[in-house]
Each structure stands twice: as structure tokens, then as C-alpha cells.
Amino acid sequence: MIRQMALLDWKAIKCFYLRIFLIPVISLAAGFITALLVVPTNVFMFLFFSINTFAVEEKSDLNKLYLTLPIKRSSVVGGRYALSICMGLAGLITGIPLAILADRFTFSHYYGSVLWFLPVVTISYLLFSLFNLCMFPILFKLGYCKGKFWGMFVPLALFEVLYIAWTIISSLPGNEYLLFNALEYASKNIFLVNGSIILVSTLILLFSFMLSKKLYSNREF
């Protein structure tokens, strides 16, 4: 049932399909500073795109339709999360070639080893999980119209603040090698660093799902 709900959500947002092509443009723009920012940005933008399911759901009043069908509310939540995870994977897969392309024109070229890129991937997963927790439970509890400020605009603003903060910090004198030192440490402690990030990210995503399921099950329509 979860698979069917995910497919139903995907078909429901077909009017937004063309907006997907804007995501690579945004991700490449982030790559002007460093190509290492492309993958996290791409993953976040694909996650943000998946919020369109909430907008379509509310506009078409799909919640009341679901209640008339033999569909459990947990399946609705599961399908929404399954689609968001698929979108996150799409962001990850497409982000890697975009990062390689961005490295051709970025201000700070990437000369590290392949092992340096692994923590970038796991941190992208952490970013995905954190912002999923910031957005999805609120939207499941309040709906799109009532929850879009806290469940969409605030996380987007937070993402922009983090991006600007990192850009400023990494450009300060003495911090030129801050990122590279961190990546070098991660490459020497692959299982400890990346394993810890993956574990924490998975727990956050699981908590987000359980919270959303609880909030949506108690929501009145």
C-alpha cells in the first residue's frame, strides 16, 4: 500500500514536474563557491520539491477522499515519506555529476581524493533527515496552508542562513583549509565518521516518520 500511495502522490504533483529542471540550476549556482556544496544543495532542493504533495493534497482535498477509502493513515504517511526518500536519492544521484561539472568553473576547485567525497554524501543524508524533521511533521499536523510558514519557509530560510554562514566562515583568513582538514580526518576515519553520521541521520528520519504518523493519526478533518 505504501508503494501505491507514493505513486499516487507522484502522479498528483504532475503539474509541478517542469519545476524539477530548476533544481540543477540552483545546485550549480551553489557550486560557484565550491563544488562540494552542490550535492547537499541538490538533495535539499529535491526534498523541498516533495513538499508539493502537501500543496496538491490540500488543494484537491485528498485527505477527505482518503478517509472514504480503505486506506490507513499510516499508509498515507508512509507513502509520503517513501516518495521523499526517493526524491532525496534522486538528488544524490544527479548531484554527483553536477558537482563534477561545477568543479570546472568554481572559485575553489576540488583536488581531494575520492574518499573525501564520501562524507559529503553522508552529510547530505544528515541534511535531508534534519530538514525532513523540520518540515514533514508540521505539514502533517497543520496542513499546507496553515503549516507552510513553519514547515516550509522557516526551514528554507534556515538552509539559506547555514549556506551563507558556511560561505563566510570558510572565506575568513585562517579557515581556508578548515573544510579540507575535516575531510582529511573523515577519510582517515571512514567507518567512525561516516558510520556515525549515517546512524544519526537514520534515527532522525525514523523519529520524523514516527512523529508524523502520530500527528497525522490524531488530526481532525
PDB file of C-alpha atoms in Angstrom:
ATOM      1  CA  MET A   1       0.000   0.000   0.000  1.00  0.00           C
ATOM      2  CA  ILE A   2       2.854   2.386   0.792  1.00  0.00           C
ATOM      3  CA  ARG A   3       4.225   1.937  -2.720  1.00  0.00           C
ATOM      4  CA  GLN A   4       0.806   2.677  -4.218  1.00  0.00           C
ATOM      5  CA  MET A   5       0.429   5.797  -2.073  1.00  0.00           C
ATOM      6  CA  ALA A   6       3.869   7.022  -3.131  1.00  0.00           C
ATOM      7  CA  LEU A   7       2.945   6.545  -6.795  1.00  0.00           C
ATOM      8  CA  LEU A   8      -0.374   8.294  -6.209  1.00  0.00           C
ATOM      9  CA  ASP A   9       1.420  11.263  -4.648  1.00  0.00           C
ATOM     10  CA  TRP A  10       3.880  11.359  -7.556  1.00  0.00           C
ATOM     11  CA  LYS A  11       1.083  11.403 -10.114  1.00  0.00           C
ATOM     12  CA  ALA A  12      -0.796  14.039  -8.118  1.00  0.00           C
ATOM     13  CA  ILE A  13       2.064  16.562  -8.475  1.00  0.00           C
ATOM     14  CA  LYS A  14       2.444  16.184 -12.244  1.00  0.00           C
ATOM     15  CA  CYS A  15       1.623  19.879 -12.660  1.00  0.00           C
ATOM     16  CA  PHE A  16       4.939  20.611 -10.904  1.00  0.00           C
ATOM     17  CA  TYR A  17       7.128  18.250 -12.956  1.00  0.00           C
ATOM     18  CA  LEU A  18       8.720  21.034 -15.014  1.00  0.00           C
ATOM     19  CA  ARG A  19       9.991  22.696 -11.839  1.00  0.00           C
ATOM     20  CA  ILE A  20      12.401  19.801 -11.375  1.00  0.00           C
ATOM     21  CA  PHE A  21      14.551  21.273 -14.136  1.00  0.00           C
ATOM     22  CA  LEU A  22      15.137  24.372 -11.985  1.00  0.00           C
ATOM     23  CA  ILE A  23      16.865  22.298  -9.319  1.00  0.00           C
ATOM     24  CA  PRO A  24      20.101  21.662 -11.273  1.00  0.00           C
ATOM     25  CA  VAL A  25      20.337  25.392 -11.990  1.00  0.00           C
ATOM     26  CA  ILE A  26      20.098  26.222  -8.274  1.00  0.00           C
ATOM     27  CA  SER A  27      22.573  23.490  -7.369  1.00  0.00           C
ATOM     28  CA  LEU A  28      25.084  24.656  -9.963  1.00  0.00           C
ATOM     29  CA  ALA A  29      24.736  28.204  -8.659  1.00  0.00           C
ATOM     30  CA  ALA A  30      25.735  26.916  -5.219  1.00  0.00           C
ATOM     31  CA  GLY A  31      28.773  25.355  -6.895  1.00  0.00           C
ATOM     32  CA  PHE A  32      30.269  28.754  -7.704  1.00  0.00           C
ATOM     33  CA  ILE A  33      31.812  28.771  -4.206  1.00  0.00           C
ATOM     34  CA  THR A  34      32.880  25.145  -4.142  1.00  0.00           C
ATOM     35  CA  ALA A  35      31.682  22.017  -5.897  1.00  0.00           C
ATOM     36  CA  LEU A  36      31.350  20.310  -2.505  1.00  0.00           C
ATOM     37  CA  LEU A  37      28.179  22.329  -1.870  1.00  0.00           C
ATOM     38  CA  VAL A  38      26.406  21.017  -4.952  1.00  0.00           C
ATOM     39  CA  VAL A  39      25.317  17.607  -3.651  1.00  0.00           C
ATOM     40  CA  PRO A  40      23.892  18.853  -0.293  1.00  0.00           C
ATOM     41  CA  THR A  41      22.067  21.640  -2.106  1.00  0.00           C
ATOM     42  CA  ASN A  42      20.693  19.264  -4.721  1.00  0.00           C
ATOM     43  CA  VAL A  43      19.462  16.798  -2.084  1.00  0.00           C
ATOM     44  CA  PHE A  44      17.768  19.579  -0.125  1.00  0.00           C
ATOM     45  CA  MET A  45      16.081  21.020  -3.211  1.00  0.00           C
ATOM     46  CA  PHE A  46      14.674  17.616  -4.181  1.00  0.00           C
ATOM     47  CA  LEU A  47      13.364  17.197  -0.633  1.00  0.00           C
ATOM     48  CA  PHE A  48      11.845  20.668  -0.843  1.00  0.00           C
ATOM     49  CA  PHE A  49      10.232  19.727  -4.160  1.00  0.00           C
ATOM     50  CA  SER A  50       8.492  16.768  -2.496  1.00  0.00           C
ATOM     51  CA  ILE A  51       6.531  19.221  -0.327  1.00  0.00           C
ATOM     52  CA  ASN A  52       4.379  19.888  -3.382  1.00  0.00           C
ATOM     53  CA  THR A  53       2.485  16.732  -2.400  1.00  0.00           C
ATOM     54  CA  PHE A  54       1.085  18.572   0.618  1.00  0.00           C
ATOM     55  CA  ALA A  55       0.002  21.520  -1.529  1.00  0.00           C
ATOM     56  CA  VAL A  56      -1.828  19.292  -4.022  1.00  0.00           C
ATOM     57  CA  GLU A  57      -3.329  17.208  -1.235  1.00  0.00           C
ATOM     58  CA  GLU A  58      -4.887  20.260   0.398  1.00  0.00           C
ATOM     59  CA  LYS A  59      -5.948  21.967  -2.827  1.00  0.00           C
ATOM     60  CA  SER A  60      -7.695  18.835  -4.071  1.00  0.00           C
ATOM     61  CA  ASP A  61      -8.998  17.941  -0.594  1.00  0.00           C
ATOM     62  CA  LEU A  62      -7.459  14.493  -0.891  1.00  0.00           C
ATOM     63  CA  ASN A  63      -7.477  13.880   2.860  1.00  0.00           C
ATOM     64  CA  LYS A  64     -11.255  13.501   2.915  1.00  0.00           C
ATOM     65  CA  LEU A  65     -11.011  11.205  -0.101  1.00  0.00           C
ATOM     66  CA  TYR A  66      -8.502   9.003   1.713  1.00  0.00           C
ATOM     67  CA  LEU A  67     -10.883   8.713   4.679  1.00  0.00           C
ATOM     68  CA  THR A  68     -13.598   7.294   2.414  1.00  0.00           C
ATOM     69  CA  LEU A  69     -11.258   4.602   1.084  1.00  0.00           C
ATOM     70  CA  PRO A  70      -9.847   1.527   2.843  1.00  0.00           C
ATOM     71  CA  ILE A  71      -6.538   3.334   3.365  1.00  0.00           C
ATOM     72  CA  LYS A  72      -4.818   3.593   6.721  1.00  0.00           C
ATOM     73  CA  ARG A  73      -3.465   6.964   7.715  1.00  0.00           C
ATOM     74  CA  SER A  74      -0.129   5.311   8.400  1.00  0.00           C
ATOM     75  CA  SER A  75      -0.022   4.286   4.726  1.00  0.00           C
ATOM     76  CA  VAL A  76      -0.561   7.902   3.675  1.00  0.00           C
ATOM     77  CA  VAL A  77       2.373   8.975   5.838  1.00  0.00           C
ATOM     78  CA  GLY A  78       4.486   6.036   4.688  1.00  0.00           C
ATOM     79  CA  GLY A  79       3.829   6.793   1.033  1.00  0.00           C
ATOM     80  CA  ARG A  80       4.736  10.453   1.526  1.00  0.00           C
ATOM     81  CA  TYR A  81       7.997   9.510   3.221  1.00  0.00           C
ATOM     82  CA  ALA A  82       8.786   6.865   0.612  1.00  0.00           C
ATOM     83  CA  LEU A  83       8.401   9.476  -2.115  1.00  0.00           C
ATOM     84  CA  SER A  84      10.540  11.996  -0.233  1.00  0.00           C
ATOM     85  CA  ILE A  85      13.292   9.396   0.232  1.00  0.00           C
ATOM     86  CA  CYS A  86      13.170   8.584  -3.484  1.00  0.00           C
ATOM     87  CA  MET A  87      13.444  12.289  -4.232  1.00  0.00           C
ATOM     88  CA  GLY A  88      16.418  12.535  -1.871  1.00  0.00           C
ATOM     89  CA  LEU A  89      18.126   9.637  -3.652  1.00  0.00           C
ATOM     90  CA  ALA A  90      17.441  11.336  -6.976  1.00  0.00           C
ATOM     91  CA  GLY A  91      19.062  14.477  -5.594  1.00  0.00           C
ATOM     92  CA  LEU A  92      22.085  12.488  -4.514  1.00  0.00           C
ATOM     93  CA  ILE A  93      22.492  10.597  -7.785  1.00  0.00           C
ATOM     94  CA  THR A  94      22.074  13.665 -10.000  1.00  0.00           C
ATOM     95  CA  GLY A  95      24.102  15.849  -7.653  1.00  0.00           C
ATOM     96  CA  ILE A  96      27.340  13.921  -8.171  1.00  0.00           C
ATOM     97  CA  PRO A  97      27.680  14.636 -11.934  1.00  0.00           C
ATOM     98  CA  LEU A  98      26.517  18.200 -11.283  1.00  0.00           C
ATOM     99  CA  ALA A  99      29.319  18.590  -8.740  1.00  0.00           C
ATOM    100  CA  ILE A 100      31.846  17.328 -11.288  1.00  0.00           C
ATOM    101  CA  LEU A 101      30.506  19.832 -13.814  1.00  0.00           C
ATOM    102  CA  ALA A 102      30.512  22.683 -11.287  1.00  0.00           C
ATOM    103  CA  ASP A 103      34.153  21.995 -10.427  1.00  0.00           C
ATOM    104  CA  ARG A 104      35.110  23.209 -13.907  1.00  0.00           C
ATOM    105  CA  PHE A 105      34.085  26.801 -13.151  1.00  0.00           C
ATOM    106  CA  THR A 106      34.026  27.059  -9.346  1.00  0.00           C
ATOM    107  CA  PHE A 107      36.178  29.576  -7.455  1.00  0.00           C
ATOM    108  CA  SER A 108      37.647  26.848  -5.255  1.00  0.00           C
ATOM    109  CA  HIS A 109      38.491  23.708  -7.211  1.00  0.00           C
ATOM    110  CA  TYR A 110      38.257  20.289  -5.643  1.00  0.00           C
ATOM    111  CA  TYR A 111      41.560  18.410  -5.640  1.00  0.00           C
ATOM    112  CA  GLY A 112      40.881  15.873  -2.924  1.00  0.00           C
ATOM    113  CA  SER A 113      40.759  12.109  -3.100  1.00  0.00           C
ATOM    114  CA  VAL A 114      37.644  10.097  -3.803  1.00  0.00           C
ATOM    115  CA  LEU A 115      37.447   9.235  -0.092  1.00  0.00           C
ATOM    116  CA  TRP A 116      36.937  12.925   0.666  1.00  0.00           C
ATOM    117  CA  PHE A 117      33.683  12.874  -1.206  1.00  0.00           C
ATOM    118  CA  LEU A 118      32.092  10.154   0.964  1.00  0.00           C
ATOM    119  CA  PRO A 119      31.459  12.441   3.981  1.00  0.00           C
ATOM    120  CA  VAL A 120      29.880  14.964   1.606  1.00  0.00           C
ATOM    121  CA  VAL A 121      27.349  12.268   0.683  1.00  0.00           C
ATOM    122  CA  THR A 122      26.668  11.257   4.291  1.00  0.00           C
ATOM    123  CA  ILE A 123      26.355  14.886   5.394  1.00  0.00           C
ATOM    124  CA  SER A 124      23.840  15.366   2.581  1.00  0.00           C
ATOM    125  CA  TYR A 125      21.864  12.498   4.101  1.00  0.00           C
ATOM    126  CA  LEU A 126      22.080  14.199   7.512  1.00  0.00           C
ATOM    127  CA  LEU A 127      20.854  17.442   5.965  1.00  0.00           C
ATOM    128  CA  PHE A 128      17.976  15.546   4.349  1.00  0.00           C
ATOM    129  CA  SER A 129      16.957  13.959   7.660  1.00  0.00           C
ATOM    130  CA  LEU A 130      17.172  17.163   9.687  1.00  0.00           C
ATOM    131  CA  PHE A 131      15.086  19.217   7.292  1.00  0.00           C
ATOM    132  CA  ASN A 132      12.628  16.364   6.839  1.00  0.00           C
ATOM    133  CA  LEU A 133      12.110  16.528  10.610  1.00  0.00           C
ATOM    134  CA  CYS A 134      11.710  20.316  10.408  1.00  0.00           C
ATOM    135  CA  MET A 135       9.087  20.174   7.649  1.00  0.00           C
ATOM    136  CA  PHE A 136       7.064  16.986   7.397  1.00  0.00           C
ATOM    137  CA  PRO A 137       5.632  16.610  10.940  1.00  0.00           C
ATOM    138  CA  ILE A 138       4.410  20.213  10.895  1.00  0.00           C
ATOM    139  CA  LEU A 139       2.785  19.833   7.493  1.00  0.00           C
ATOM    140  CA  PHE A 140       1.138  16.562   8.513  1.00  0.00           C
ATOM    141  CA  LYS A 141      -0.192  18.207  11.679  1.00  0.00           C
ATOM    142  CA  LEU A 142      -1.387  21.546  10.295  1.00  0.00           C
ATOM    143  CA  GLY A 143      -1.739  21.001   6.563  1.00  0.00           C
ATOM    144  CA  TYR A 144      -0.085  23.023   3.824  1.00  0.00           C
ATOM    145  CA  CYS A 145      -1.827  26.401   4.202  1.00  0.00           C
ATOM    146  CA  LYS A 146      -1.551  26.599   7.997  1.00  0.00           C
ATOM    147  CA  GLY A 147       1.838  24.933   8.263  1.00  0.00           C
ATOM    148  CA  LYS A 148       3.750  26.252   5.261  1.00  0.00           C
ATOM    149  CA  PHE A 149       5.321  29.129   7.210  1.00  0.00           C
ATOM    150  CA  TRP A 150       6.902  26.934   9.904  1.00  0.00           C
ATOM    151  CA  GLY A 151       7.108  23.799   7.787  1.00  0.00           C
ATOM    152  CA  MET A 152       8.434  25.339   4.572  1.00  0.00           C
ATOM    153  CA  PHE A 153       9.530  28.982   4.685  1.00  0.00           C
ATOM    154  CA  VAL A 154      11.391  28.762   8.018  1.00  0.00           C
ATOM    155  CA  PRO A 155      13.395  25.633   7.014  1.00  0.00           C
ATOM    156  CA  LEU A 156      14.195  27.244   3.656  1.00  0.00           C
ATOM    157  CA  ALA A 157      15.398  30.402   5.413  1.00  0.00           C
ATOM    158  CA  LEU A 158      17.431  28.257   7.807  1.00  0.00           C
ATOM    159  CA  PHE A 159      19.059  26.472   4.884  1.00  0.00           C
ATOM    160  CA  GLU A 160      19.999  29.809   3.331  1.00  0.00           C
ATOM    161  CA  VAL A 161      21.420  31.073   6.640  1.00  0.00           C
ATOM    162  CA  LEU A 162      23.536  27.939   7.022  1.00  0.00           C
ATOM    163  CA  TYR A 163      24.764  28.285   3.446  1.00  0.00           C
ATOM    164  CA  ILE A 164      25.714  31.954   3.911  1.00  0.00           C
ATOM    165  CA  ALA A 165      27.317  31.246   7.301  1.00  0.00           C
ATOM    166  CA  TRP A 166      29.440  28.474   5.857  1.00  0.00           C
ATOM    167  CA  THR A 167      30.483  30.682   2.937  1.00  0.00           C
ATOM    168  CA  ILE A 168      31.564  33.463   5.314  1.00  0.00           C
ATOM    169  CA  ILE A 169      33.359  31.163   7.756  1.00  0.00           C
ATOM    170  CA  SER A 170      35.235  29.282   5.046  1.00  0.00           C
ATOM    171  CA  SER A 171      36.392  32.543   3.441  1.00  0.00           C
ATOM    172  CA  LEU A 172      37.847  34.055   6.627  1.00  0.00           C
ATOM    173  CA  PRO A 173      41.655  34.244   6.929  1.00  0.00           C
ATOM    174  CA  GLY A 174      42.995  31.093   8.517  1.00  0.00           C
ATOM    175  CA  ASN A 175      39.963  28.988   7.583  1.00  0.00           C
ATOM    176  CA  GLU A 176      40.992  28.247   4.012  1.00  0.00           C
ATOM    177  CA  TYR A 177      41.834  24.662   4.899  1.00  0.00           C
ATOM    178  CA  LEU A 178      39.128  24.105   7.505  1.00  0.00           C
ATOM    179  CA  LEU A 179      36.966  22.017   5.169  1.00  0.00           C
ATOM    180  CA  PHE A 180      39.894  20.099   3.714  1.00  0.00           C
ATOM    181  CA  ASN A 181      41.250  19.246   7.161  1.00  0.00           C
ATOM    182  CA  ALA A 182      37.823  17.948   8.172  1.00  0.00           C
ATOM    183  CA  LEU A 183      37.559  15.867   5.009  1.00  0.00           C
ATOM    184  CA  GLU A 184      41.071  14.515   5.505  1.00  0.00           C
ATOM    185  CA  TYR A 185      40.176  13.450   9.052  1.00  0.00           C
ATOM    186  CA  ALA A 186      36.994  11.807   7.772  1.00  0.00           C
ATOM    187  CA  SER A 187      38.940   9.947   5.076  1.00  0.00           C
ATOM    188  CA  LYS A 188      41.240   8.505   7.739  1.00  0.00           C
ATOM    189  CA  ASN A 189      38.324   7.508   9.963  1.00  0.00           C
ATOM    190  CA  ILE A 190      35.844   6.366   7.322  1.00  0.00           C
ATOM    191  CA  PHE A 191      33.761   3.985   9.389  1.00  0.00           C
ATOM    192  CA  LEU A 192      33.726   6.089  12.555  1.00  0.00           C
ATOM    193  CA  VAL A 193      32.781   9.405  10.920  1.00  0.00           C
ATOM    194  CA  ASN A 194      30.521   8.263   8.111  1.00  0.00           C
ATOM    195  CA  GLY A 195      29.007   5.406  10.096  1.00  0.00           C
ATOM    196  CA  SER A 196      28.111   7.798  12.920  1.00  0.00           C
ATOM    197  CA  ILE A 197      26.567  10.302  10.520  1.00  0.00           C
ATOM    198  CA  ILE A 198      24.524   7.595   8.778  1.00  0.00           C
ATOM    199  CA  LEU A 199      23.316   6.183  12.104  1.00  0.00           C
ATOM    200  CA  VAL A 200      22.302   9.587  13.482  1.00  0.00           C
ATOM    201  CA  SER A 201      20.630  10.557  10.198  1.00  0.00           C
ATOM    202  CA  THR A 202      18.637   7.322  10.081  1.00  0.00           C
ATOM    203  CA  LEU A 203      17.471   7.760  13.678  1.00  0.00           C
ATOM    204  CA  ILE A 204      16.391  11.349  12.942  1.00  0.00           C
ATOM    205  CA  LEU A 205      14.488  10.243   9.847  1.00  0.00           C
ATOM    206  CA  LEU A 206      12.839   7.402  11.780  1.00  0.00           C
ATOM    207  CA  PHE A 207      11.840   9.812  14.551  1.00  0.00           C
ATOM    208  CA  SER A 208      10.434  12.213  11.957  1.00  0.00           C
ATOM    209  CA  PHE A 209       8.348   9.405  10.453  1.00  0.00           C
ATOM    210  CA  MET A 210       7.023   8.201  13.817  1.00  0.00           C
ATOM    211  CA  LEU A 211       6.179  11.764  14.860  1.00  0.00           C
ATOM    212  CA  SER A 212       4.406  12.482  11.567  1.00  0.00           C
ATOM    213  CA  LYS A 213       2.419   9.264  11.827  1.00  0.00           C
ATOM    214  CA  LYS A 214       1.292  10.122  15.357  1.00  0.00           C
ATOM    215  CA  LEU A 215       0.367  13.712  14.488  1.00  0.00           C
ATOM    216  CA  TYR A 216      -1.493  12.737  11.321  1.00  0.00           C
ATOM    217  CA  SER A 217      -3.414   9.952  13.075  1.00  0.00           C
ATOM    218  CA  ASN A 218      -4.751  12.491  15.612  1.00  0.00           C
ATOM    219  CA  ARG A 219      -5.553  15.190  13.059  1.00  0.00           C
ATOM    220  CA  GLU A 220      -9.203  16.072  12.564  1.00  0.00           C
ATOM    221  CA  PHE A 221     -10.649  16.898   9.142  1.00  0.00           C
TER     222      PHE A 221
END
